[in-house]
PDB file of C-alpha atoms and ligand atoms in Angstrom:
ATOM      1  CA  UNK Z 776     102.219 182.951 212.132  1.00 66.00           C
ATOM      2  CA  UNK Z 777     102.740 185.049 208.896  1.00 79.00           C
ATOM      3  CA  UNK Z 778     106.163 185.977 208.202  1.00 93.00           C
ATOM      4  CA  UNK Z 779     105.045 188.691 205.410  1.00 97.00           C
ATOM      5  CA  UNK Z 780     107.605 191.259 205.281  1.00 98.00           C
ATOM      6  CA  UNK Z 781     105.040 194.281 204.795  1.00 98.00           C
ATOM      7  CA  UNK Z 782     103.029 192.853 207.699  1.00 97.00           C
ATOM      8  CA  UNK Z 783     106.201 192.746 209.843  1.00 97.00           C
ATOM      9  CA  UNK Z 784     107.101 195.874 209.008  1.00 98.00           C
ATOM     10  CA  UNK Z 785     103.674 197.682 209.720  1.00 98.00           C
ATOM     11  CA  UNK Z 786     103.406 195.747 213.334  1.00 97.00           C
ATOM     12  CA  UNK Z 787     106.854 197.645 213.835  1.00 98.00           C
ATOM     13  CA  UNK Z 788     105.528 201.013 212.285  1.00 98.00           C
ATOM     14  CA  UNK Z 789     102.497 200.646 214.620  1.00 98.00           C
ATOM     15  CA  UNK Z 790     104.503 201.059 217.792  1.00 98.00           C
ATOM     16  CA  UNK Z 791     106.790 203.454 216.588  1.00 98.00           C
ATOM     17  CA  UNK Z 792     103.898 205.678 216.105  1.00 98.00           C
ATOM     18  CA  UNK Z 793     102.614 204.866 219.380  1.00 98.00           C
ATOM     19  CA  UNK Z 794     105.607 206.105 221.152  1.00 98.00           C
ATOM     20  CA  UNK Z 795     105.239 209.317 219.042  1.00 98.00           C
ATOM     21  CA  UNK Z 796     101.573 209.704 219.965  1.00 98.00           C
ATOM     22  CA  UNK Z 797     102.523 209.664 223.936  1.00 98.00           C
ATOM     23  CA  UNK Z 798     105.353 211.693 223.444  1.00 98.00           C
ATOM     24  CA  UNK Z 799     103.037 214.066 222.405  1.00 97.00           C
ATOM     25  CA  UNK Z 800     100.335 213.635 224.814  1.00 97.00           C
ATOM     26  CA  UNK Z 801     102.970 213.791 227.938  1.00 96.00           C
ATOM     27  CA  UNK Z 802     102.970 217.342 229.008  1.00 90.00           C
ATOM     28  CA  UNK Z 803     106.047 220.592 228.944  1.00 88.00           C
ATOM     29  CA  UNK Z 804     107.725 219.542 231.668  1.00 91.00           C
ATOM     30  CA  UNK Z 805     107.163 215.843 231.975  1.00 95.00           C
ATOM     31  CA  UNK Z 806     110.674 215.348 231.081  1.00 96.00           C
ATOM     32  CA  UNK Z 807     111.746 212.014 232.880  1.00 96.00           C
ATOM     33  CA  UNK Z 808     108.071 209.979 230.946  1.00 97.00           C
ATOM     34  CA  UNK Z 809     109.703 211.912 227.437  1.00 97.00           C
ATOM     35  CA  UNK Z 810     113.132 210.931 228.376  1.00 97.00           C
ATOM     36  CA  UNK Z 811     111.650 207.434 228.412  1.00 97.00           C
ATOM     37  CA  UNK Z 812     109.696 207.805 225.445  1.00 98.00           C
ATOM     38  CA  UNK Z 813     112.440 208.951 223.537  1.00 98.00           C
ATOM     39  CA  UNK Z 814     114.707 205.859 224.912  1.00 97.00           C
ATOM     40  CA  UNK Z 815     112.194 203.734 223.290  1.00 98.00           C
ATOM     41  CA  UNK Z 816     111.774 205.271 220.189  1.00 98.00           C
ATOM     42  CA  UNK Z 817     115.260 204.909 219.633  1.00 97.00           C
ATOM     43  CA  UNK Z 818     115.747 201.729 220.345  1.00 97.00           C
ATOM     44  CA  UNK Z 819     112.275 200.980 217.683  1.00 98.00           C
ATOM     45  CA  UNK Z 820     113.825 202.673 215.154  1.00 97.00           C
ATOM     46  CA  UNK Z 821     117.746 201.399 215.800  1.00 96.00           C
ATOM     47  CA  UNK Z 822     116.297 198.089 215.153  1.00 97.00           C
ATOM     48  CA  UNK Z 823     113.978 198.911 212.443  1.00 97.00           C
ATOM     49  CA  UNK Z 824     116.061 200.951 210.841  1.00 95.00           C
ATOM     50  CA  UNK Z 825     118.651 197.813 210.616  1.00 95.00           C
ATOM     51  CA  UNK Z 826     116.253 195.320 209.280  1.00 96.00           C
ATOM     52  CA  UNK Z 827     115.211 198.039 206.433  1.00 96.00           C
ATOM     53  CA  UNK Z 828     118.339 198.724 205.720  1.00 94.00           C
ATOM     54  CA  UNK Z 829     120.044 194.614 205.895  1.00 94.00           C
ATOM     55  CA  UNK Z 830     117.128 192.917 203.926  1.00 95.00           C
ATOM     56  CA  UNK Z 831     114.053 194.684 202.945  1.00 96.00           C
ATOM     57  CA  UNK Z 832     115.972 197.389 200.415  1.00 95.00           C
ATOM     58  CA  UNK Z 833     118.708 195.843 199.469  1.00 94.00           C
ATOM     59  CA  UNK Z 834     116.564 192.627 198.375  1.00 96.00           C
ATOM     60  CA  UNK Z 835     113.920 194.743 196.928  1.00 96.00           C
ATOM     61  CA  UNK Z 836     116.887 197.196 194.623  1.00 94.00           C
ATOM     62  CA  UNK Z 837     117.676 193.769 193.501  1.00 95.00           C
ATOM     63  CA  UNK Z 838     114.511 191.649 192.970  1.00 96.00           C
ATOM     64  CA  UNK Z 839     112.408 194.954 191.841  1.00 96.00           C
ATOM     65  CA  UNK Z 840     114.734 197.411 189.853  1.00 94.00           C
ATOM     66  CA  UNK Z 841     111.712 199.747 188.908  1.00 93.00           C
ATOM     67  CA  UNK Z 842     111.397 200.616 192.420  1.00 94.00           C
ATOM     68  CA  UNK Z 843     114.923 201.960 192.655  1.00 93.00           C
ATOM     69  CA  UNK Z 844     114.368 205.422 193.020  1.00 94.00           C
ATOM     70  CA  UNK Z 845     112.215 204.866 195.941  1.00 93.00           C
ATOM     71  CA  UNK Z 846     115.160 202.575 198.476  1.00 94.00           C
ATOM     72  CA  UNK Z 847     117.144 205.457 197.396  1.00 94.00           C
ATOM     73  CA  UNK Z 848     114.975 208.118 198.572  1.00 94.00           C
ATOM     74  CA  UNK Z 849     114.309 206.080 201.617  1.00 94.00           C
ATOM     75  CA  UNK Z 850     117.950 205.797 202.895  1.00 93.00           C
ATOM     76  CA  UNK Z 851     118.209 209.326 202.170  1.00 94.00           C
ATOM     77  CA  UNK Z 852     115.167 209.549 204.295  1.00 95.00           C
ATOM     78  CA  UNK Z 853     116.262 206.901 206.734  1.00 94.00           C
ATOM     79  CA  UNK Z 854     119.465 209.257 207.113  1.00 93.00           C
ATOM     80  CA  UNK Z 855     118.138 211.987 208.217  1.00 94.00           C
ATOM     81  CA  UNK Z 856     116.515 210.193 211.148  1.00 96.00           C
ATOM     82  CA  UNK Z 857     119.881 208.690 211.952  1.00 94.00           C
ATOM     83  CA  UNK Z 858     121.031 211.994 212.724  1.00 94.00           C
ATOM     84  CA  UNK Z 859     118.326 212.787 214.558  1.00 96.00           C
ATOM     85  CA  UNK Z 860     118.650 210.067 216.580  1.00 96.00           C
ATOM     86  CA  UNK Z 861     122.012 210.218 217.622  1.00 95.00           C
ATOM     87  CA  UNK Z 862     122.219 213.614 218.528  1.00 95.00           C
ATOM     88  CA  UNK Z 863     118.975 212.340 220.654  1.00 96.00           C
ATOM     89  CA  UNK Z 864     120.812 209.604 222.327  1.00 95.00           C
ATOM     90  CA  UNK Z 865     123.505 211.843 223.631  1.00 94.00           C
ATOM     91  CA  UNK Z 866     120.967 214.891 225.134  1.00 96.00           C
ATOM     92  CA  UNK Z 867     119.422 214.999 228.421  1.00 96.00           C
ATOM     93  CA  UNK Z 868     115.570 215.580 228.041  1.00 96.00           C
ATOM     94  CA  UNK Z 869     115.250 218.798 230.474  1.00 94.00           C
ATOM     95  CA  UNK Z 870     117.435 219.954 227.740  1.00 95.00           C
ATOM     96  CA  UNK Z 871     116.230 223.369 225.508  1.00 93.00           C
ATOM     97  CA  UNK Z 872     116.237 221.495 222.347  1.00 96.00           C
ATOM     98  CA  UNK Z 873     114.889 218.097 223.420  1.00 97.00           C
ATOM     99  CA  UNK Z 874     111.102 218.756 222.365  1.00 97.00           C
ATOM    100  CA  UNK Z 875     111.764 220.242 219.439  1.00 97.00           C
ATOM    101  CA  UNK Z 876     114.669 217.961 217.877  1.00 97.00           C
ATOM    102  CA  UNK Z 877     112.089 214.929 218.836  1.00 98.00           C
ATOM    103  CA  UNK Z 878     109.302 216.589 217.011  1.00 98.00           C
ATOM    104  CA  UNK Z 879     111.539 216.682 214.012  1.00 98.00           C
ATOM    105  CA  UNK Z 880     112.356 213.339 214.293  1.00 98.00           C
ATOM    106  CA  UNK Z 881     108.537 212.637 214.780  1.00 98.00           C
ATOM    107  CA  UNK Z 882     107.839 214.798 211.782  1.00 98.00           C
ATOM    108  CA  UNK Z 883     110.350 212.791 209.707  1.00 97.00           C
ATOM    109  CA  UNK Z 884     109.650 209.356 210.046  1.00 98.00           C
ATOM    110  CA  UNK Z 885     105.765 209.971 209.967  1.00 98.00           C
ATOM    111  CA  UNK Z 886     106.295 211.574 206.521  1.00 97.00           C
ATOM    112  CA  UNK Z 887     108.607 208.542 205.783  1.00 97.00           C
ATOM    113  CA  UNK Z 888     106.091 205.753 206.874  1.00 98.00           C
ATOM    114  CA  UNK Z 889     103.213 207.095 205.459  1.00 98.00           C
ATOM    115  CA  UNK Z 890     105.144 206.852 202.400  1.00 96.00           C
ATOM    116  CA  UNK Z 891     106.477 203.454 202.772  1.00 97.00           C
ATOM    117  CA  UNK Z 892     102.801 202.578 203.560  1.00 97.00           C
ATOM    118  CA  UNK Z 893     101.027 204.552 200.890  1.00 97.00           C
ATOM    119  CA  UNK Z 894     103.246 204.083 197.676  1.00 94.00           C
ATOM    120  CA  UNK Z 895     106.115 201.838 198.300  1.00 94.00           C
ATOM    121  CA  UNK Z 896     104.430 198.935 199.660  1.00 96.00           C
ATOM    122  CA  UNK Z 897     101.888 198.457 197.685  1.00 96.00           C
ATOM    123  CA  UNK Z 898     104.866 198.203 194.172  1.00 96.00           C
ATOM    124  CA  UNK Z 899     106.359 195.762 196.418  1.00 97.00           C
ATOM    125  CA  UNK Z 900     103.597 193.759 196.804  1.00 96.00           C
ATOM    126  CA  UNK Z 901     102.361 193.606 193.894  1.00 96.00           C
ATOM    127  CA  UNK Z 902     106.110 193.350 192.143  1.00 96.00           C
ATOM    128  CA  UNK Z 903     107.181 190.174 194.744  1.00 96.00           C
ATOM    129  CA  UNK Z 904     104.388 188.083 195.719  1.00 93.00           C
ATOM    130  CA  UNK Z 905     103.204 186.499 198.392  1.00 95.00           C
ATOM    131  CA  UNK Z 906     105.659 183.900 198.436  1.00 96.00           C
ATOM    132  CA  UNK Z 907     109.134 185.778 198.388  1.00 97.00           C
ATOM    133  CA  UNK Z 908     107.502 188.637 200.934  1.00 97.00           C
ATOM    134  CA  UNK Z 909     107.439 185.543 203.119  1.00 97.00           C
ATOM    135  CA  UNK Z 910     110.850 184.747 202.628  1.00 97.00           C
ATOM    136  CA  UNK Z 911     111.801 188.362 202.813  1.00 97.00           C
ATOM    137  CA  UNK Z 912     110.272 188.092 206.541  1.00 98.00           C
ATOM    138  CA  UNK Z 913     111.869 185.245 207.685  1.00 97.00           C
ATOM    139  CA  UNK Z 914     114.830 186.765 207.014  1.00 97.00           C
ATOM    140  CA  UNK Z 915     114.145 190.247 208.642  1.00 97.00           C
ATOM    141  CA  UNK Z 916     113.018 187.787 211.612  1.00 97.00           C
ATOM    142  CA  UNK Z 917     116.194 186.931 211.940  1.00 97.00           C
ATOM    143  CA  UNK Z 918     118.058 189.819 210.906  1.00 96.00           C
ATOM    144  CA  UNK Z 919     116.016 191.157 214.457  1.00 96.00           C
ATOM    145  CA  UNK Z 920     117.645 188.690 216.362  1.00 96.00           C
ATOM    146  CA  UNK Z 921     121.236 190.575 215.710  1.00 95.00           C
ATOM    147  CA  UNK Z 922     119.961 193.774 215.705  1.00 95.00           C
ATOM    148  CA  UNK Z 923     121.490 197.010 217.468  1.00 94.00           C
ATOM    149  CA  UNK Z 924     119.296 198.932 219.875  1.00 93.00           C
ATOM    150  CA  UNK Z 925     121.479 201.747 220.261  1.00 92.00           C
ATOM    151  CA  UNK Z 926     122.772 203.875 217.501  1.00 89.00           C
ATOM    152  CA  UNK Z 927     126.049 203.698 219.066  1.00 84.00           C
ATOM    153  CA  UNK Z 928     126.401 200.624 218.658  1.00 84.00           C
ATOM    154  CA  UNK Z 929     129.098 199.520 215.455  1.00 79.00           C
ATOM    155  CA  UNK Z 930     126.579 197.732 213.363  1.00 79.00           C
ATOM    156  CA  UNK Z 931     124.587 200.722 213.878  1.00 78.00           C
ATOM    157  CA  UNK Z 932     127.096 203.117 212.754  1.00 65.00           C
ATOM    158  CA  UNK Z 933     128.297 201.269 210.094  1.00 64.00           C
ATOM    159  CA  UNK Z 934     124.853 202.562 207.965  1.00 61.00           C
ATOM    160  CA  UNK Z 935     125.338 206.401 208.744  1.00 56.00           C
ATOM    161  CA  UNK Z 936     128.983 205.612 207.334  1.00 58.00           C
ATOM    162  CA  UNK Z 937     127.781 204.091 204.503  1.00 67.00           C
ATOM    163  CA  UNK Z 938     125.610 206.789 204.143  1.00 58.00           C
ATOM    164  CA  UNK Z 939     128.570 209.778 203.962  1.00 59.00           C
ATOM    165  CA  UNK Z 940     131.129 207.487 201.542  1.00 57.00           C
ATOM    166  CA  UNK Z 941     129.078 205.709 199.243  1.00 54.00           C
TER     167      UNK Z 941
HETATM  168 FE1  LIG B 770     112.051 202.901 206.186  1.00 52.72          FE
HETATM  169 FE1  LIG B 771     109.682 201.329 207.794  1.00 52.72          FE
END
């Protein structure tokens, strides 16, 4: 089985977007299927969110310092979806503001994907190799092991805190 980081991290982008796609195809008032939709999304992006965030940037800033600009953009980005998300977690989905927080949310991290997709991934590729993207996985592989699934959760909230101070 390949261990390629990008790979990895495309499988996980894949079914994030699939959750969007049926929380947009699930109708007004189908609020206990979005309520579930939602649960999922924000456990696929709790625990994508943390593997970003542990090893992919922080290895890339280091091994690829042309790319800088781009981690930091993406942990701005990767904020903003943080909040989104927690305010999520704590709302009921018959709630006024339920569809259209989530469609921000959706909004967000479609803009932010296609971007990792488009025009970071590619730099990385090309800038790391084959060899170290493997290593990179192996480690996010792991990293998923330990992983929060709920923003509440400390490890969780340790980013969003890092996020405010740093
Ligand atoms: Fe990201
Ligand atoms: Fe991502």
């Amino acid at each position: 089985m390949s261990t390629d980081a990008i790979v990895l991290l495309k499988n996980d982008h894949k079914e994030i977007l699939k959750t969007f796609k049926d929380f947009e195809k699930a109708g007004e008032n189908a609020h206990a299927a979005k309520g579930k939709l939602v649960d999922r999304m924000i456990e696929l992006l709790t625990v994508h969110t943390y593997i970003e965030n542990e090893v992919m940037y922080p290895r890339v800033r280091e091994l690829l310092p042309e790319v800088e600009d781009d981690v930091l953009e993406s942990y701005e980005e990767h904020h903003v979806a943080d909040v989104l998300v927690i305010e999520l977690s704590a709302m009921k989905p018959d709630s006024e503001r339920f569809t259209a927080k989530t469609t921000v949310l959706i909004e967000n991290v479609r803009h932010h994907i296609e971007e990792e997709e488009q025009e970071w991934f590619p730099k990385v590729r090309e800038g790391l190799g084959r060899k170290t993207l493997q290593e990179l996985g192996a480690d996010m592989i792991e990293a998923k092991k330990k992983a929060p699934t709920r923003p509440s959760q400390p490890s969780a909230l340790k980013k969003t805190v890092d996020a405010v101070i740093s």
